[in-house]
């Protein structure tokens, strides 16, 4: 986002984004508010790339994130020490939003550890509280007077919550709801069908002829990855959004929380709820306040956290995360760098006697896989309870790639003060280190905190693949080697090892397709690009329950109580394939012992929570606690075990 210092009138200033697409060509015009209870007025303008148009009918929550920092820096609002809440009046929708930004020393700070799925790096959190966004454009939350309308034989819900939307179920369009945006955009028949639903919906919502308008926005909705989650594909409106709009997420969460819509949650419980809107690059978590019962249920408030970066105001600000941290063996530091390093060392040493004050700032929990996968879900489940217990916000930072090495290296080099943690698992701390030489040491570079859970590995197939059982699979592969391809979360991960052990034990050949995490691997197996996968039961269970994956066997010592009719691999005729995945929390080496002990105690307290235990076990994992020493011993034993497997199976990282 670019803070433009030019004035549009004597009292207005603007912020802009720019680029070659509608998603990045936006303008926010900001002035002191004419409303008695608001601080600033915000008018959003959508620039039509290639259309020579500027549309002020829609709204943009991402641009809204920059309004409060901009207003404070431009002197439109006086900052308070610590944090400042700016009440913004959105001129487009005639609604109010409280925007809270961090202002230590009465100055806006952009530096922080809050990560947003689909956005590189981290920054300071900005909280958006939508106070009266329901019916803000059309005058009614359900502007057609109905919660479900039928257009051309398809059920849709027309809703006006921060953004006018027309929501349709993915299955009603013959979709899974997890298709990639590029695939949806390339499906011209689908895009024409969506537009054929959008235009009459706009007319029914009182928006008139919307052929040349960007509202209402179409949404294709499907099941999420667990309770209080929904998957959304959001259109802008003639292209699928690469991730998701903030205002669109408010609308989708509202439709999910209220009864009677095509996207409704079966429970529709009242009270405070956190709803995860899953999108192609991760998730947006929306806190909603639901009041009333039956047909009188209503949303009173919705809030979420975003970030903003200042790019230009005469000076160019390059975020620190753009640069890699130096590793051992690099060139000698320059005098200034050495001074900084000495200061950091002094800070670290001073931290030890102050361990009782921990934590003093936001905690980052790094996840080594893409958002939407099992590791991500487990981390977010734990963080929701662990943060309040420690008295600090915990943000999830997904750093997928290189089979977990990117995340592992980042945490290994982080400041050892307990504010950067990692959800490590069997791949990052045993399998990958056993397979290849890495730029981190799974033992020496980390302080173990405690185990979280274990989960057996499951052999699953795409339901459309003609495979009856494991014996049939083996017979087909022996008759035609490489007939099927298997997906993995990357070489050196549990799905990769399990598949290679299966090949070795069954005497068959299959082609492996590595992905950057379990989420895209599962997605392509469901989509048919690959036919088989060995995910953890924790990853696979929701898709097995919905019928999108077919289980063939448990690659473990015993059957799972959640899938009692699925045999073990040994029972199915292939012995020697037992891969139980485990997950644990780690800190950088040299993190003070009192902090490790405090974290272990808090983590074990979270895992003793019956709700947390239920949520983890419902997804196919067994909660498992430990001391730091026990987790450390497990890591060493597992590395030795998998080094033996690598030698026996002649595995390589290629």
PDB file of N, CA and C in Angstrom, residues 340-395:
ATOM      1  N   UNK A 340      25.970  -4.224  16.336  1.00  0.00           N
ATOM      2  CA  UNK A 340      24.577  -4.677  16.483  1.00  0.00           C
ATOM      3  C   UNK A 340      24.546  -6.065  17.089  1.00  0.00           C
ATOM      4  N   UNK A 341      25.429  -6.956  16.590  1.00  0.00           N
ATOM      5  CA  UNK A 341      25.475  -8.322  17.107  1.00  0.00           C
ATOM      6  C   UNK A 341      25.807  -8.319  18.597  1.00  0.00           C
ATOM      7  N   UNK A 342      26.756  -7.447  18.994  1.00  0.00           N
ATOM      8  CA  UNK A 342      27.128  -7.363  20.406  1.00  0.00           C
ATOM      9  C   UNK A 342      25.953  -6.903  21.255  1.00  0.00           C
ATOM     10  N   UNK A 343      25.194  -5.942  20.704  1.00  0.00           N
ATOM     11  CA  UNK A 343      24.020  -5.441  21.435  1.00  0.00           C
ATOM     12  C   UNK A 343      22.983  -6.537  21.603  1.00  0.00           C
ATOM     13  N   UNK A 344      22.782  -7.331  20.537  1.00  0.00           N
ATOM     14  CA  UNK A 344      21.817  -8.415  20.608  1.00  0.00           C
ATOM     15  C   UNK A 344      22.259  -9.465  21.620  1.00  0.00           C
ATOM     16  N   UNK A 345      23.580  -9.749  21.636  1.00  0.00           N
ATOM     17  CA  UNK A 345      24.099 -10.724  22.585  1.00  0.00           C
ATOM     18  C   UNK A 345      23.866 -10.247  24.007  1.00  0.00           C
ATOM     19  N   UNK A 346      24.104  -8.956  24.236  1.00  0.00           N
ATOM     20  CA  UNK A 346      23.888  -8.395  25.572  1.00  0.00           C
ATOM     21  C   UNK A 346      22.426  -8.501  25.970  1.00  0.00           C
ATOM     22  N   UNK A 347      21.549  -8.265  24.992  1.00  0.00           N
ATOM     23  CA  UNK A 347      20.111  -8.368  25.258  1.00  0.00           C
ATOM     24  C   UNK A 347      19.742  -9.787  25.630  1.00  0.00           C
ATOM     25  N   UNK A 348      20.323 -10.762  24.903  1.00  0.00           N
ATOM     26  CA  UNK A 348      20.036 -12.163  25.176  1.00  0.00           C
ATOM     27  C   UNK A 348      20.488 -12.550  26.571  1.00  0.00           C
ATOM     28  N   UNK A 349      21.706 -12.125  26.932  1.00  0.00           N
ATOM     29  CA  UNK A 349      22.224 -12.458  28.248  1.00  0.00           C
ATOM     30  C   UNK A 349      21.388 -11.818  29.347  1.00  0.00           C
ATOM     31  N   UNK A 350      20.914 -10.601  29.062  1.00  0.00           N
ATOM     32  CA  UNK A 350      20.113  -9.900  30.069  1.00  0.00           C
ATOM     33  C   UNK A 350      18.752 -10.533  30.234  1.00  0.00           C
ATOM     34  N   UNK A 351      18.329 -11.294  29.214  1.00  0.00           N
ATOM     35  CA  UNK A 351      16.983 -11.872  29.253  1.00  0.00           C
ATOM     36  C   UNK A 351      16.878 -12.984  30.281  1.00  0.00           C
ATOM     37  N   UNK A 352      18.009 -13.685  30.556  1.00  0.00           N
ATOM     38  CA  UNK A 352      17.954 -14.851  31.432  1.00  0.00           C
ATOM     39  C   UNK A 352      17.377 -14.548  32.815  1.00  0.00           C
ATOM     40  N   UNK A 353      17.878 -13.520  33.518  1.00  0.00           N
ATOM     41  CA  UNK A 353      17.319 -13.258  34.841  1.00  0.00           C
ATOM     42  C   UNK A 353      15.912 -12.683  34.793  1.00  0.00           C
ATOM     43  N   UNK A 354      15.473 -12.282  33.597  1.00  0.00           N
ATOM     44  CA  UNK A 354      14.136 -11.695  33.495  1.00  0.00           C
ATOM     45  C   UNK A 354      13.118 -12.687  32.973  1.00  0.00           C
ATOM     46  N   UNK A 355      13.451 -14.000  33.016  1.00  0.00           N
ATOM     47  CA  UNK A 355      12.560 -15.008  32.447  1.00  0.00           C
ATOM     48  C   UNK A 355      11.176 -14.964  33.083  1.00  0.00           C
ATOM     49  N   UNK A 356      11.123 -14.513  34.361  1.00  0.00           N
ATOM     50  CA  UNK A 356       9.826 -14.489  35.026  1.00  0.00           C
ATOM     51  C   UNK A 356       8.870 -13.502  34.357  1.00  0.00           C
ATOM     52  N   UNK A 357       9.404 -12.544  33.596  1.00  0.00           N
ATOM     53  CA  UNK A 357       8.554 -11.544  32.950  1.00  0.00           C
ATOM     54  C   UNK A 357       8.020 -12.029  31.618  1.00  0.00           C
ATOM     55  N   UNK A 358       8.484 -13.184  31.164  1.00  0.00           N
ATOM     56  CA  UNK A 358       8.069 -13.733  29.871  1.00  0.00           C
ATOM     57  C   UNK A 358       6.581 -14.095  29.911  1.00  0.00           C
ATOM     58  N   UNK A 359       5.862 -13.877  28.785  1.00  0.00           N
ATOM     59  CA  UNK A 359       6.291 -13.210  27.544  1.00  0.00           C
ATOM     60  C   UNK A 359       6.013 -11.711  27.612  1.00  0.00           C
ATOM     61  N   UNK A 360       6.818 -10.948  26.854  1.00  0.00           N
ATOM     62  CA  UNK A 360       6.674  -9.496  26.873  1.00  0.00           C
ATOM     63  C   UNK A 360       6.118  -8.929  25.571  1.00  0.00           C
ATOM     64  N   UNK A 361       5.902  -9.787  24.583  1.00  0.00           N
ATOM     65  CA  UNK A 361       5.376  -9.328  23.298  1.00  0.00           C
ATOM     66  C   UNK A 361       4.675 -10.476  22.585  1.00  0.00           C
ATOM     67  N   UNK A 362       4.156 -10.201  21.413  1.00  0.00           N
ATOM     68  CA  UNK A 362       3.459 -11.213  20.622  1.00  0.00           C
ATOM     69  C   UNK A 362       4.377 -12.404  20.358  1.00  0.00           C
ATOM     70  N   UNK A 363       3.824 -13.609  20.454  1.00  0.00           N
ATOM     71  CA  UNK A 363       4.571 -14.841  20.203  1.00  0.00           C
ATOM     72  C   UNK A 363       4.241 -15.349  18.800  1.00  0.00           C
ATOM     73  N   UNK A 364       5.255 -15.718  18.050  1.00  0.00           N
ATOM     74  CA  UNK A 364       5.065 -16.283  16.710  1.00  0.00           C
ATOM     75  C   UNK A 364       5.263 -17.789  16.768  1.00  0.00           C
ATOM     76  N   UNK A 365       4.261 -18.526  16.308  1.00  0.00           N
ATOM     77  CA  UNK A 365       4.367 -19.977  16.202  1.00  0.00           C
ATOM     78  C   UNK A 365       4.514 -20.311  14.720  1.00  0.00           C
ATOM     79  N   UNK A 366       5.712 -20.723  14.332  1.00  0.00           N
ATOM     80  CA  UNK A 366       6.019 -20.996  12.931  1.00  0.00           C
ATOM     81  C   UNK A 366       5.567 -22.403  12.576  1.00  0.00           C
ATOM     82  N   UNK A 367       4.846 -22.524  11.462  1.00  0.00           N
ATOM     83  CA  UNK A 367       4.376 -23.815  10.960  1.00  0.00           C
ATOM     84  C   UNK A 367       5.117 -24.111   9.663  1.00  0.00           C
ATOM     85  N   UNK A 368       5.732 -25.290   9.532  1.00  0.00           N
ATOM     86  CA  UNK A 368       6.585 -25.565   8.372  1.00  0.00           C
ATOM     87  C   UNK A 368       5.849 -26.029   7.137  1.00  0.00           C
ATOM     88  N   UNK A 369       4.540 -25.938   7.126  1.00  0.00           N
ATOM     89  CA  UNK A 369       3.745 -26.373   5.975  1.00  0.00           C
ATOM     90  C   UNK A 369       2.752 -25.286   5.597  1.00  0.00           C
ATOM     91  N   UNK A 370       2.126 -25.454   4.443  1.00  0.00           N
ATOM     92  CA  UNK A 370       1.188 -24.459   3.940  1.00  0.00           C
ATOM     93  C   UNK A 370      -0.051 -24.369   4.817  1.00  0.00           C
ATOM     94  N   UNK A 371      -0.689 -23.216   4.783  1.00  0.00           N
ATOM     95  CA  UNK A 371      -1.938 -23.028   5.520  1.00  0.00           C
ATOM     96  C   UNK A 371      -2.997 -23.979   4.992  1.00  0.00           C
ATOM     97  N   UNK A 372      -3.852 -24.454   5.895  1.00  0.00           N
ATOM     98  CA  UNK A 372      -4.937 -25.338   5.494  1.00  0.00           C
ATOM     99  C   UNK A 372      -4.655 -26.805   5.721  1.00  0.00           C
ATOM    100  N   UNK A 373      -3.397 -27.172   6.023  1.00  0.00           N
ATOM    101  CA  UNK A 373      -3.045 -28.559   6.266  1.00  0.00           C
ATOM    102  C   UNK A 373      -3.214 -28.942   7.726  1.00  0.00           C
ATOM    103  N   UNK A 374      -2.835 -30.199   8.035  1.00  0.00           N
ATOM    104  CA  UNK A 374      -3.006 -30.716   9.388  1.00  0.00           C
ATOM    105  C   UNK A 374      -2.156 -29.960  10.396  1.00  0.00           C
ATOM    106  N   UNK A 375      -0.891 -29.707  10.055  1.00  0.00           N
ATOM    107  CA  UNK A 375      -0.016 -28.986  10.982  1.00  0.00           C
ATOM    108  C   UNK A 375      -0.577 -27.607  11.301  1.00  0.00           C
ATOM    109  N   UNK A 376      -1.077 -26.931  10.271  1.00  0.00           N
ATOM    110  CA  UNK A 376      -1.646 -25.594  10.436  1.00  0.00           C
ATOM    111  C   UNK A 376      -2.861 -25.638  11.355  1.00  0.00           C
ATOM    112  N   UNK A 377      -3.738 -26.618  11.126  1.00  0.00           N
ATOM    113  CA  UNK A 377      -4.949 -26.740  11.947  1.00  0.00           C
ATOM    114  C   UNK A 377      -4.593 -27.021  13.402  1.00  0.00           C
ATOM    115  N   UNK A 378      -3.600 -27.894  13.610  1.00  0.00           N
ATOM    116  CA  UNK A 378      -3.190 -28.229  14.974  1.00  0.00           C
ATOM    117  C   UNK A 378      -2.587 -27.005  15.670  1.00  0.00           C
ATOM    118  N   UNK A 379      -1.738 -26.276  14.943  1.00  0.00           N
ATOM    119  CA  UNK A 379      -1.108 -25.091  15.532  1.00  0.00           C
ATOM    120  C   UNK A 379      -2.148 -24.055  15.933  1.00  0.00           C
ATOM    121  N   UNK A 380      -3.122 -23.825  15.074  1.00  0.00           N
ATOM    122  CA  UNK A 380      -4.148 -22.816  15.373  1.00  0.00           C
ATOM    123  C   UNK A 380      -5.037 -23.249  16.531  1.00  0.00           C
ATOM    124  N   UNK A 381      -5.331 -24.540  16.614  1.00  0.00           N
ATOM    125  CA  UNK A 381      -6.131 -25.058  17.722  1.00  0.00           C
ATOM    126  C   UNK A 381      -5.420 -24.810  19.051  1.00  0.00           C
ATOM    127  N   UNK A 382      -4.127 -25.098  19.089  1.00  0.00           N
ATOM    128  CA  UNK A 382      -3.348 -24.917  20.318  1.00  0.00           C
ATOM    129  C   UNK A 382      -3.190 -23.433  20.650  1.00  0.00           C
ATOM    130  N   UNK A 383      -2.898 -22.612  19.637  1.00  0.00           N
ATOM    131  CA  UNK A 383      -2.634 -21.188  19.863  1.00  0.00           C
ATOM    132  C   UNK A 383      -3.834 -20.473  20.469  1.00  0.00           C
ATOM    133  N   UNK A 384      -5.050 -20.906  20.108  1.00  0.00           N
ATOM    134  CA  UNK A 384      -6.253 -20.237  20.618  1.00  0.00           C
ATOM    135  C   UNK A 384      -6.352 -20.330  22.135  1.00  0.00           C
ATOM    136  N   UNK A 385      -5.825 -21.392  22.731  1.00  0.00           N
ATOM    137  CA  UNK A 385      -5.858 -21.558  24.189  1.00  0.00           C
ATOM    138  C   UNK A 385      -4.543 -21.150  24.844  1.00  0.00           C
ATOM    139  N   UNK A 386      -3.436 -21.418  24.147  1.00  0.00           N
ATOM    140  CA  UNK A 386      -2.129 -21.143  24.735  1.00  0.00           C
ATOM    141  C   UNK A 386      -1.883 -19.643  24.883  1.00  0.00           C
ATOM    142  N   UNK A 387      -2.331 -18.852  23.903  1.00  0.00           N
ATOM    143  CA  UNK A 387      -2.140 -17.404  23.962  1.00  0.00           C
ATOM    144  C   UNK A 387      -2.745 -16.781  25.213  1.00  0.00           C
ATOM    145  N   UNK A 388      -4.051 -16.982  25.452  1.00  0.00           N
ATOM    146  CA  UNK A 388      -4.656 -16.412  26.665  1.00  0.00           C
ATOM    147  C   UNK A 388      -4.000 -16.926  27.953  1.00  0.00           C
ATOM    148  N   UNK A 389      -3.554 -18.182  27.936  1.00  0.00           N
ATOM    149  CA  UNK A 389      -2.929 -18.743  29.130  1.00  0.00           C
ATOM    150  C   UNK A 389      -1.606 -18.042  29.435  1.00  0.00           C
ATOM    151  N   UNK A 390      -0.866 -17.682  28.381  1.00  0.00           N
ATOM    152  CA  UNK A 390       0.408 -16.980  28.557  1.00  0.00           C
ATOM    153  C   UNK A 390       0.231 -15.469  28.672  1.00  0.00           C
ATOM    154  N   UNK A 391      -0.973 -14.984  28.338  1.00  0.00           N
ATOM    155  CA  UNK A 391      -1.230 -13.550  28.421  1.00  0.00           C
ATOM    156  C   UNK A 391      -0.717 -12.761  27.244  1.00  0.00           C
ATOM    157  N   UNK A 392      -0.510 -13.442  26.096  1.00  0.00           N
ATOM    158  CA  UNK A 392      -0.048 -12.764  24.886  1.00  0.00           C
ATOM    159  C   UNK A 392      -0.729 -13.367  23.665  1.00  0.00           C
ATOM    160  N   UNK A 393      -0.842 -12.556  22.622  1.00  0.00           N
ATOM    161  CA  UNK A 393      -1.355 -13.059  21.346  1.00  0.00           C
ATOM    162  C   UNK A 393      -0.329 -13.995  20.716  1.00  0.00           C
ATOM    163  N   UNK A 394      -0.799 -15.109  20.144  1.00  0.00           N
ATOM    164  CA  UNK A 394       0.067 -16.008  19.378  1.00  0.00           C
ATOM    165  C   UNK A 394      -0.400 -15.974  17.936  1.00  0.00           C
ATOM    166  N   UNK A 395       0.485 -15.622  17.042  1.00  0.00           N
ATOM    167  CA  UNK A 395       0.135 -15.591  15.626  1.00  0.00           C
ATOM    168  C   UNK A 395       0.830 -16.754  14.920  1.00  0.00           C
TER     169      UNK A 395
END
